[in-house]
Amino acid sequence: MTLSRTTRVASLAVVVCAAVATWFAPTASAEVVDVTVIPGLGGGPTTPYGAGCTYLVVARTSDMSERGVSIVDFNRASTFFPQELIWDTINPYYVSPVIFGHAFTLWTPTAPGEHSLMAYQTSAGGPIETVTVNPGVSLGPGCIVAP
């Protein structure tokens, strides 16, 4: 009879602990609300993006205390720094850290065409910014973009 009573008390303790853990668990993470590609120097307002040139991508989250954001290019003809360096050498699950509600990465399109960049935290996806990339030549801080 004591084994049965011990089993019931242990089961009740497990249920109570699970309920308390669920009740005090943090809420689901906030989401990415915006993604922006900052045009570089020398592109001009009509053709601001050039292949081979590097641009800053900024993802903004709805909560400043988020841990990380992933940023991808659906075109796949591009590189991201430092993500690809870290993915290849240190951590295959790297995400850009969020600093004051913003995650940053350097994006270099390697081919002209339409590029759709998405920033996300979950498999539900996130906002997408689509930009047209023309042939370009990087000049360090600037870029010459073909019209």
Coordinates of C-alpha atoms in Angstrom, one line a residue:
M1 CA 0.0 0.0 0.0
T2 CA 2.9 2.4 0.6
L3 CA 4.2 1.9 -2.9
S4 CA 0.9 2.9 -4.3
R5 CA 0.7 6.0 -2.1
T6 CA 4.3 6.9 -3.0
T7 CA 3.5 6.5 -6.7
R8 CA 0.5 8.8 -6.3
V9 CA 2.4 11.4 -4.4
A10 CA 5.3 11.3 -7.0
S11 CA 2.9 11.6 -9.9
L12 CA 1.1 14.5 -8.3
A13 CA 4.5 16.2 -7.7
V14 CA 5.4 15.8 -11.4
V15 CA 2.1 17.2 -12.5
V16 CA 2.4 20.2 -10.1
C17 CA 6.0 20.9 -11.3
A18 CA 5.0 20.7 -14.9
A19 CA 2.1 23.1 -14.3
V20 CA 4.3 25.6 -12.5
A21 CA 7.0 25.4 -15.2
T22 CA 4.4 26.0 -17.9
W23 CA 2.8 28.9 -16.0
F24 CA 6.1 30.7 -15.4
A25 CA 7.7 29.9 -18.8
P26 CA 8.7 32.8 -20.9
T27 CA 6.3 33.8 -23.6
A28 CA 7.0 33.0 -27.3
S29 CA 9.7 35.2 -28.7
A30 CA 8.7 38.4 -30.4
E31 CA 9.0 38.5 -34.2
V32 CA 11.0 40.4 -36.7
V33 CA 9.0 43.3 -37.9
D34 CA 11.2 44.9 -40.6
V35 CA 14.2 44.1 -42.8
T36 CA 16.0 46.9 -44.7
V37 CA 19.0 46.8 -47.1
I38 CA 20.9 50.0 -46.8
P39 CA 22.0 51.2 -50.3
G40 CA 25.7 51.9 -50.7
L41 CA 27.7 54.8 -52.0
G42 CA 27.9 55.5 -55.7
G43 CA 24.8 53.6 -56.8
G44 CA 22.4 56.5 -57.0
P45 CA 18.7 56.4 -56.3
T46 CA 17.7 54.4 -59.4
T47 CA 20.3 51.6 -59.3
P48 CA 21.6 51.5 -55.7
Y49 CA 22.7 47.8 -55.6
G50 CA 25.5 46.2 -57.6
A51 CA 26.8 42.6 -57.8
G52 CA 30.1 42.3 -56.0
C53 CA 29.4 45.2 -53.7
T54 CA 28.7 44.9 -50.0
Y55 CA 25.6 46.3 -48.2
L56 CA 24.3 46.5 -44.6
V57 CA 21.2 44.5 -43.9
V58 CA 19.3 45.6 -40.8
A59 CA 16.5 43.5 -39.2
R60 CA 14.4 45.1 -36.5
T61 CA 12.6 43.0 -33.9
S62 CA 9.5 43.9 -31.9
D63 CA 11.3 43.2 -28.6
M64 CA 14.8 44.6 -27.7
S65 CA 15.7 41.5 -25.6
E66 CA 15.6 39.0 -28.5
R67 CA 18.6 36.6 -28.8
G68 CA 19.1 36.3 -32.5
V69 CA 17.8 36.6 -36.0
S70 CA 18.5 34.7 -39.2
I71 CA 18.8 36.5 -42.5
V72 CA 18.7 34.7 -45.9
D73 CA 18.7 35.5 -49.6
F74 CA 16.2 33.4 -51.5
N75 CA 18.2 33.9 -54.7
R76 CA 21.2 32.3 -52.9
A77 CA 23.6 34.2 -55.2
S78 CA 25.2 36.1 -52.4
T79 CA 27.3 35.9 -49.3
F80 CA 26.7 37.1 -45.7
F81 CA 29.4 38.1 -43.3
P82 CA 30.0 37.0 -40.6
Q83 CA 27.3 34.3 -40.8
E84 CA 29.0 32.2 -43.5
L85 CA 32.4 32.4 -41.8
I86 CA 31.0 31.3 -38.5
W87 CA 28.6 28.6 -40.1
D88 CA 31.5 27.1 -41.9
T89 CA 34.0 27.1 -39.0
I90 CA 32.5 27.4 -35.6
N91 CA 28.7 27.1 -35.3
P92 CA 26.3 25.6 -37.9
Y93 CA 23.3 27.2 -36.1
Y94 CA 24.6 30.8 -36.0
V95 CA 22.1 33.6 -35.9
S96 CA 22.9 37.3 -36.0
P97 CA 22.8 38.7 -32.4
V98 CA 20.1 41.3 -31.6
I99 CA 21.5 44.6 -30.2
F100 CA 18.9 47.1 -29.0
G101 CA 16.2 45.4 -31.1
H102 CA 18.3 45.3 -34.3
A103 CA 20.3 42.5 -36.0
F104 CA 23.0 43.4 -38.6
T105 CA 24.8 41.6 -41.3
L106 CA 26.9 42.4 -44.3
W107 CA 25.4 41.2 -47.6
T108 CA 27.3 40.9 -50.9
P109 CA 25.2 39.8 -53.9
T110 CA 27.4 37.8 -56.3
A111 CA 25.1 37.9 -59.3
P112 CA 22.7 40.5 -60.8
G113 CA 19.0 39.9 -60.7
E114 CA 16.2 40.1 -58.2
H115 CA 17.1 39.2 -54.6
S116 CA 14.6 38.7 -51.9
L117 CA 16.1 38.9 -48.4
M118 CA 14.1 37.6 -45.4
A119 CA 14.8 38.0 -41.7
Y120 CA 13.2 35.5 -39.4
Q121 CA 13.3 33.9 -36.0
T122 CA 11.0 30.9 -36.4
S123 CA 9.9 28.6 -39.2
A124 CA 6.9 30.9 -39.7
G125 CA 9.2 33.3 -41.7
G126 CA 9.4 37.0 -41.5
P127 CA 9.4 40.2 -43.5
I128 CA 10.9 40.2 -47.0
E129 CA 12.7 43.0 -48.8
T130 CA 13.2 42.5 -52.6
V131 CA 15.9 44.5 -54.4
T132 CA 17.1 44.5 -57.9
V133 CA 20.9 44.0 -58.3
N134 CA 22.7 45.2 -61.4
P135 CA 26.3 44.4 -62.5
G136 CA 28.7 46.4 -60.3
V137 CA 32.3 47.0 -59.4
S138 CA 33.3 47.4 -55.8
L139 CA 35.7 50.3 -55.1
G140 CA 36.1 49.7 -51.4
P141 CA 33.7 52.1 -49.7
G142 CA 31.8 52.8 -52.9
C143 CA 30.5 50.9 -55.8
I144 CA 30.0 51.6 -59.5
V145 CA 26.7 50.1 -60.6
A146 CA 25.8 49.6 -64.2
P147 CA 22.4 51.1 -65.1

